[in-house]
PDB file of C-alpha atoms in Angstrom:
ATOM      1  CA  MET A 217    -154.057  55.814  95.292  1.00 55.00           C
ATOM      2  CA  ALA A 218    -154.698  57.372  98.686  1.00 59.00           C
ATOM      3  CA  VAL A 219    -154.268  61.110  99.132  1.00 70.00           C
ATOM      4  CA  SER A 220    -151.117  61.985 101.076  1.00 72.00           C
ATOM      5  CA  PRO A 221    -151.472  62.119 104.873  1.00 76.00           C
ATOM      6  CA  LEU A 222    -149.414  65.329 104.698  1.00 71.00           C
ATOM      7  CA  TYR A 223    -152.454  66.972 103.122  1.00 77.00           C
ATOM      8  CA  LEU A 224    -155.226  65.188 104.998  1.00 83.00           C
ATOM      9  CA  LEU A 225    -153.613  65.552 108.423  1.00 80.00           C
ATOM     10  CA  ASP A 226    -152.081  69.010 108.228  1.00 77.00           C
ATOM     11  CA  PRO A 227    -152.162  70.149 111.886  1.00 71.00           C
ATOM     12  CA  ASP A 228    -153.189  73.686 110.961  1.00 68.00           C
ATOM     13  CA  ASP A 229    -155.843  73.346 108.283  1.00 75.00           C
ATOM     14  CA  GLY A 230    -156.126  69.672 107.360  1.00 83.00           C
ATOM     15  CA  PRO A 231    -159.441  68.995 105.562  1.00 91.00           C
ATOM     16  CA  LEU A 232    -160.464  66.182 107.911  1.00 93.00           C
ATOM     17  CA  HIS A 233    -161.159  68.702 110.663  1.00 92.00           C
ATOM     18  CA  ALA A 234    -164.914  69.241 110.892  1.00 92.00           C
ATOM     19  CA  THR A 235    -166.635  72.624 110.854  1.00 89.00           C
ATOM     20  CA  ALA A 236    -170.238  73.738 110.705  1.00 88.00           C
ATOM     21  CA  THR A 237    -169.689  74.565 107.034  1.00 93.00           C
ATOM     22  CA  PRO A 238    -169.699  71.336 104.970  1.00 96.00           C
ATOM     23  CA  HIS A 239    -166.624  70.812 102.820  1.00 95.00           C
ATOM     24  CA  GLU A 240    -165.684  68.083 100.370  1.00 95.00           C
ATOM     25  CA  VAL A 241    -162.522  66.056 100.921  1.00 94.00           C
ATOM     26  CA  ARG A 242    -160.704  63.988  98.307  1.00 90.00           C
ATOM     27  CA  LEU A 243    -159.642  60.749  99.984  1.00 91.00           C
ATOM     28  CA  ALA A 244    -158.252  58.804  97.030  1.00 85.00           C
ATOM     29  CA  GLY A 245    -157.704  59.042  93.308  1.00 77.00           C
ATOM     30  CA  SER A 246    -156.080  57.371  90.324  1.00 68.00           C
ATOM     31  CA  SER A 247    -152.803  58.826  89.131  1.00 57.00           C
ATOM     32  CA  PRO A 248    -151.820  59.574  86.422  1.00 54.00           C
ATOM     33  CA  CYS A 249    -155.230  58.559  85.049  1.00 66.00           C
ATOM     34  CA  GLU A 250    -157.980  61.205  85.062  1.00 70.00           C
ATOM     35  CA  GLU A 251    -160.523  60.738  87.855  1.00 79.00           C
ATOM     36  CA  TRP A 252    -163.507  60.829  85.481  1.00 78.00           C
ATOM     37  CA  CYS A 253    -162.013  57.741  83.808  1.00 78.00           C
ATOM     38  CA  CYS A 254    -160.371  55.687  86.574  1.00 81.00           C
ATOM     39  CA  GLY A 255    -162.180  57.162  89.546  1.00 86.00           C
ATOM     40  CA  ALA A 256    -161.615  59.070  92.774  1.00 87.00           C
ATOM     41  CA  LEU A 257    -163.294  59.048  96.158  1.00 92.00           C
ATOM     42  CA  TYR A 258    -164.743  62.178  97.753  1.00 94.00           C
ATOM     43  CA  VAL A 259    -166.721  62.664 100.944  1.00 96.00           C
ATOM     44  CA  THR A 260    -168.374  65.742 102.443  1.00 97.00           C
ATOM     45  CA  VAL A 261    -167.402  66.397 106.070  1.00 97.00           C
ATOM     46  CA  ARG A 262    -169.475  68.562 108.380  1.00 96.00           C
ATOM     47  CA  ARG A 263    -170.108  69.099 112.075  1.00 96.00           C
ATOM     48  CA  GLU A 264    -173.673  68.680 113.232  1.00 95.00           C
ATOM     49  CA  GLY A 265    -174.036  69.501 116.929  1.00 94.00           C
ATOM     50  CA  GLN A 266    -171.948  67.002 118.866  1.00 96.00           C
ATOM     51  CA  GLN A 267    -171.412  64.781 115.857  1.00 97.00           C
ATOM     52  CA  VAL A 268    -169.150  64.769 112.816  1.00 97.00           C
ATOM     53  CA  VAL A 269    -170.889  63.517 109.697  1.00 97.00           C
ATOM     54  CA  TRP A 270    -169.298  61.940 106.623  1.00 97.00           C
ATOM     55  CA  ALA A 271    -171.863  61.872 103.822  1.00 96.00           C
ATOM     56  CA  GLY A 272    -172.366  62.713 100.159  1.00 95.00           C
ATOM     57  CA  TRP A 273    -169.842  60.174  98.910  1.00 96.00           C
ATOM     58  CA  ARG A 274    -168.869  60.814  95.298  1.00 93.00           C
ATOM     59  CA  ASN A 275    -166.851  59.107  92.585  1.00 92.00           C
ATOM     60  CA  PRO A 276    -166.684  60.970  89.232  1.00 89.00           C
ATOM     61  CA  ALA A 277    -166.309  57.640  87.410  1.00 87.00           C
ATOM     62  CA  ARG A 278    -169.275  55.954  89.151  1.00 88.00           C
ATOM     63  CA  GLN A 279    -172.514  57.854  89.230  1.00 86.00           C
ATOM     64  CA  ASP A 280    -174.162  54.934  91.057  1.00 88.00           C
ATOM     65  CA  LEU A 281    -171.854  55.110  94.090  1.00 89.00           C
ATOM     66  CA  ASP A 282    -173.972  54.558  97.195  1.00 90.00           C
ATOM     67  CA  LEU A 283    -172.082  54.491 100.517  1.00 94.00           C
ATOM     68  CA  PRO A 284    -173.676  54.913 103.935  1.00 95.00           C
ATOM     69  CA  GLU A 285    -173.500  58.059 106.020  1.00 96.00           C
ATOM     70  CA  LEU A 286    -171.017  57.823 108.895  1.00 97.00           C
ATOM     71  CA  ARG A 287    -171.348  59.647 112.218  1.00 97.00           C
ATOM     72  CA  PHE A 288    -168.728  60.154 114.940  1.00 98.00           C
ATOM     73  CA  ASP A 289    -168.701  61.763 118.371  1.00 97.00           C
ATOM     74  CA  VAL A 290    -167.084  65.157 117.804  1.00 96.00           C
ATOM     75  CA  ASP A 291    -164.689  64.995 120.780  1.00 96.00           C
ATOM     76  CA  GLN A 292    -163.495  61.488 119.948  1.00 97.00           C
ATOM     77  CA  TYR A 293    -163.228  62.373 116.247  1.00 96.00           C
ATOM     78  CA  GLU A 294    -161.139  65.516 116.724  1.00 94.00           C
ATOM     79  CA  ALA A 295    -158.929  63.779 119.280  1.00 95.00           C
ATOM     80  CA  GLU A 296    -158.200  60.995 116.789  1.00 94.00           C
ATOM     81  CA  VAL A 297    -157.515  63.406 113.911  1.00 93.00           C
ATOM     82  CA  ASN A 298    -155.120  65.362 116.152  1.00 91.00           C
ATOM     83  CA  ARG A 299    -153.436  62.148 117.308  1.00 91.00           C
ATOM     84  CA  ALA A 300    -152.982  60.958 113.734  1.00 88.00           C
ATOM     85  CA  ALA A 301    -151.544  64.343 112.737  1.00 84.00           C
ATOM     86  CA  THR A 302    -148.690  63.916 115.220  1.00 85.00           C
ATOM     87  CA  ASP A 303    -148.079  60.225 114.444  1.00 83.00           C
ATOM     88  CA  ARG A 304    -145.351  59.969 111.817  1.00 76.00           C
ATOM     89  CA  GLY A 305    -145.043  56.188 111.910  1.00 77.00           C
ATOM     90  CA  TRP A 306    -146.152  55.988 108.273  1.00 77.00           C
ATOM     91  CA  GLU A 307    -143.496  58.421 107.050  1.00 81.00           C
ATOM     92  CA  TRP A 308    -140.320  57.234 105.321  1.00 88.00           C
ATOM     93  CA  PRO A 309    -137.010  59.195 105.690  1.00 90.00           C
ATOM     94  CA  ALA A 310    -137.145  60.953 102.317  1.00 92.00           C
ATOM     95  CA  GLY A 311    -140.752  61.958 102.979  1.00 89.00           C
ATOM     96  CA  ALA A 312    -139.749  63.445 106.329  1.00 90.00           C
ATOM     97  CA  VAL A 313    -136.890  65.404 104.743  1.00 93.00           C
ATOM     98  CA  ALA A 314    -139.255  66.737 102.066  1.00 91.00           C
ATOM     99  CA  ARG A 315    -141.826  67.804 104.663  1.00 87.00           C
ATOM    100  CA  LEU A 316    -139.249  69.555 106.864  1.00 91.00           C
ATOM    101  CA  LEU A 317    -137.549  71.242 103.908  1.00 93.00           C
ATOM    102  CA  GLN A 318    -140.848  72.539 102.553  1.00 88.00           C
ATOM    103  CA  ALA A 319    -141.762  73.954 105.965  1.00 86.00           C
ATOM    104  CA  ARG A 320    -138.353  75.642 106.241  1.00 90.00           C
ATOM    105  CA  LEU A 321    -138.584  77.206 102.797  1.00 89.00           C
ATOM    106  CA  ARG A 322    -142.135  78.449 103.277  1.00 83.00           C
ATOM    107  CA  ARG A 323    -141.169  80.143 106.539  1.00 84.00           C
ATOM    108  CA  HIS A 324    -138.526  82.101 104.636  1.00 82.00           C
ATOM    109  CA  GLU A 325    -140.078  82.727 101.225  1.00 76.00           C
ATOM    110  CA  ASP A 326    -138.299  86.089 100.973  1.00 84.00           C
ATOM    111  CA  TRP A 327    -135.231  84.269  99.612  1.00 84.00           C
ATOM    112  CA  LEU A 328    -137.215  83.402  96.488  1.00 86.00           C
ATOM    113  CA  GLU A 329    -138.476  86.930  95.884  1.00 87.00           C
ATOM    114  CA  THR A 330    -134.999  87.873  94.651  1.00 89.00           C
ATOM    115  CA  TRP A 331    -135.261  85.221  91.957  1.00 91.00           C
ATOM    116  CA  ASP A 332    -138.994  85.766  91.264  1.00 92.00           C
ATOM    117  CA  CYS A 333    -139.846  82.146  92.081  1.00 92.00           C
ATOM    118  CA  GLU A 334    -142.214  80.297  94.417  1.00 90.00           C
ATOM    119  CA  VAL A 335    -142.217  76.766  95.804  1.00 90.00           C
ATOM    120  CA  GLU A 336    -144.924  74.760  94.059  1.00 88.00           C
ATOM    121  CA  GLY A 337    -144.173  71.606  95.991  1.00 85.00           C
ATOM    122  CA  ILE A 338    -141.577  69.166  97.288  1.00 89.00           C
ATOM    123  CA  GLY A 339    -142.146  65.507  96.576  1.00 87.00           C
ATOM    124  CA  ALA A 340    -140.626  62.263  97.813  1.00 88.00           C
ATOM    125  CA  PRO A 341    -141.957  59.231  95.923  1.00 84.00           C
ATOM    126  CA  ARG A 342    -141.696  55.974  97.884  1.00 83.00           C
ATOM    127  CA  THR A 343    -140.257  54.400  94.744  1.00 87.00           C
ATOM    128  CA  GLU A 344    -137.254  56.765  94.973  1.00 88.00           C
ATOM    129  CA  PRO A 345    -136.146  56.527  98.625  1.00 89.00           C
ATOM    130  CA  ASP A 346    -132.794  58.219  98.015  1.00 93.00           C
ATOM    131  CA  ARG A 347    -134.002  61.532  96.540  1.00 93.00           C
ATOM    132  CA  ILE A 348    -136.555  64.305  96.737  1.00 94.00           C
ATOM    133  CA  HIS A 349    -137.843  66.651  94.043  1.00 94.00           C
ATOM    134  CA  VAL A 350    -138.246  70.399  94.519  1.00 94.00           C
ATOM    135  CA  VAL A 351    -140.597  72.134  92.072  1.00 92.00           C
ATOM    136  CA  LEU A 352    -140.442  75.923  91.570  1.00 94.00           C
ATOM    137  CA  MET A 353    -142.618  78.227  89.493  1.00 93.00           C
ATOM    138  CA  HIS A 354    -141.281  81.337  87.747  1.00 94.00           C
ATOM    139  CA  PRO A 355    -142.415  84.082  87.841  1.00 93.00           C
ATOM    140  CA  ARG A 356    -144.033  84.210  91.292  1.00 88.00           C
ATOM    141  CA  ILE A 357    -146.976  86.327  90.132  1.00 84.00           C
ATOM    142  CA  ARG A 358    -148.553  86.129  86.689  1.00 82.00           C
ATOM    143  CA  THR A 359    -150.820  89.042  85.832  1.00 82.00           C
ATOM    144  CA  GLU A 360    -151.689  88.172  82.210  1.00 83.00           C
ATOM    145  CA  ALA A 361    -153.048  84.978  80.679  1.00 81.00           C
ATOM    146  CA  ASP A 362    -150.344  84.851  78.014  1.00 85.00           C
ATOM    147  CA  GLN A 363    -147.481  85.823  80.324  1.00 92.00           C
ATOM    148  CA  PRO A 364    -144.574  83.388  79.874  1.00 95.00           C
ATOM    149  CA  TRP A 365    -143.873  81.041  82.803  1.00 95.00           C
ATOM    150  CA  LEU A 366    -141.717  78.020  83.515  1.00 95.00           C
ATOM    151  CA  GLN A 367    -141.697  75.207  86.022  1.00 95.00           C
ATOM    152  CA  PHE A 368    -138.253  74.316  87.357  1.00 96.00           C
ATOM    153  CA  GLY A 369    -137.320  71.019  88.987  1.00 95.00           C
ATOM    154  CA  ILE A 370    -134.412  70.174  91.247  1.00 96.00           C
ATOM    155  CA  THR A 371    -133.614  66.610  92.316  1.00 96.00           C
ATOM    156  CA  LEU A 372    -131.702  66.404  95.607  1.00 95.00           C
ATOM    157  CA  PRO A 373    -130.094  63.327  97.204  1.00 94.00           C
ATOM    158  CA  VAL A 374    -131.146  62.204 100.669  1.00 95.00           C
ATOM    159  CA  SER A 375    -129.974  59.468 103.007  1.00 92.00           C
ATOM    160  CA  GLN A 376    -132.078  56.900 104.834  1.00 87.00           C
ATOM    161  CA  ASP A 377    -129.571  56.837 107.679  1.00 87.00           C
ATOM    162  CA  ASP A 378    -128.710  60.459 108.504  1.00 88.00           C
ATOM    163  CA  PRO A 379    -130.973  62.578 110.793  1.00 91.00           C
ATOM    164  CA  VAL A 380    -133.790  64.109 108.762  1.00 92.00           C
ATOM    165  CA  ASP A 381    -133.551  67.478 110.570  1.00 93.00           C
ATOM    166  CA  SER A 382    -129.909  67.981 109.647  1.00 95.00           C
ATOM    167  CA  GLN A 383    -130.534  66.879 106.060  1.00 95.00           C
ATOM    168  CA  ALA A 384    -133.376  69.404 105.686  1.00 95.00           C
ATOM    169  CA  ALA A 385    -131.166  72.168 107.104  1.00 95.00           C
ATOM    170  CA  HIS A 386    -128.316  71.237 104.754  1.00 95.00           C
ATOM    171  CA  LEU A 387    -130.579  71.191 101.690  1.00 95.00           C
ATOM    172  CA  GLN A 388    -132.141  74.511 102.678  1.00 94.00           C
ATOM    173  CA  ALA A 389    -128.672  76.078 102.868  1.00 93.00           C
ATOM    174  CA  ARG A 390    -127.780  74.610  99.479  1.00 92.00           C
ATOM    175  CA  LEU A 391    -130.943  75.892  97.807  1.00 91.00           C
ATOM    176  CA  THR A 392    -130.785  79.378  99.295  1.00 91.00           C
ATOM    177  CA  ALA A 393    -127.092  79.951  98.588  1.00 91.00           C
ATOM    178  CA  GLY A 394    -127.898  81.499  95.200  1.00 92.00           C
ATOM    179  CA  ASP A 395    -130.310  81.493  92.302  1.00 93.00           C
ATOM    180  CA  PRO A 396    -132.005  78.054  92.491  1.00 92.00           C
ATOM    181  CA  ARG A 397    -132.709  78.161  88.758  1.00 93.00           C
ATOM    182  CA  ALA A 398    -128.970  77.795  88.162  1.00 92.00           C
ATOM    183  CA  ILE A 399    -129.038  74.222  89.509  1.00 92.00           C
ATOM    184  CA  ALA A 400    -132.520  73.363  88.215  1.00 95.00           C
ATOM    185  CA  GLU A 401    -133.932  71.891  85.026  1.00 95.00           C
ATOM    186  CA  VAL A 402    -136.931  73.176  83.105  1.00 96.00           C
ATOM    187  CA  TRP A 403    -139.765  70.714  83.772  1.00 94.00           C
ATOM    188  CA  GLY A 404    -142.791  72.585  82.487  1.00 93.00           C
ATOM    189  CA  GLY A 405    -144.106  75.502  80.507  1.00 93.00           C
ATOM    190  CA  SER A 406    -143.430  75.621  76.788  1.00 94.00           C
ATOM    191  CA  GLU A 407    -140.514  75.906  74.407  1.00 95.00           C
ATOM    192  CA  ALA A 408    -141.710  79.367  73.372  1.00 95.00           C
ATOM    193  CA  TYR A 409    -141.880  80.504  77.004  1.00 95.00           C
ATOM    194  CA  ALA A 410    -138.392  79.125  77.658  1.00 95.00           C
ATOM    195  CA  GLU A 411    -137.027  81.052  74.694  1.00 95.00           C
ATOM    196  CA  GLN A 412    -138.694  84.283  75.876  1.00 95.00           C
ATOM    197  CA  LEU A 413    -137.299  83.877  79.389  1.00 94.00           C
ATOM    198  CA  GLY A 414    -133.832  82.878  78.241  1.00 94.00           C
ATOM    199  CA  TYR A 415    -133.713  79.194  79.262  1.00 94.00           C
ATOM    200  CA  PRO A 416    -132.990  76.085  77.198  1.00 93.00           C
ATOM    201  CA  TRP A 417    -135.988  73.824  76.578  1.00 95.00           C
ATOM    202  CA  PRO A 418    -135.330  70.125  77.337  1.00 91.00           C
ATOM    203  CA  HIS A 419    -135.288  67.811  74.341  1.00 80.00           C
TER     204      HIS A 419
END
């Protein structure tokens, strides 16, 4: 399974951008299987003068992986990465709504401070084109290893026909109208943590 373009092509700090400091990039993996069992593909990206180098290929499930080093002209490489970052032809409507909603919420994280939550992620599986999933963590900051915490999930409907911008704005207004935990379900943590924090554990 390829890693999401949202991560690889983030216009601000996407890992495909090359710097003088080498950094490893995960290009693909097997989900939900563990990568040491079913495999994953990593490459180390670095800038070397006027070239970008992809080398040090790695697969935790195949110690004998041997792929050739790749070199690109730095100007052509960065221009292509920047072009791909602005090309949303691969994105489906629910994915676009999820991306825009996450950006909106992260620009205004103060609304979550009241409820001691943080956005862990917003997902839009291609297999569920009519919904997105918002995942929140509570509390926002955990200072002790045994401090109780819970993961909350909210499933929101989306349309393939309505403008994605207006849908993201509508869902942002819905989420920020009150305590988001009131419309969420407990998706993670433990039954003991749920009891300590005063929430029912799903059965």
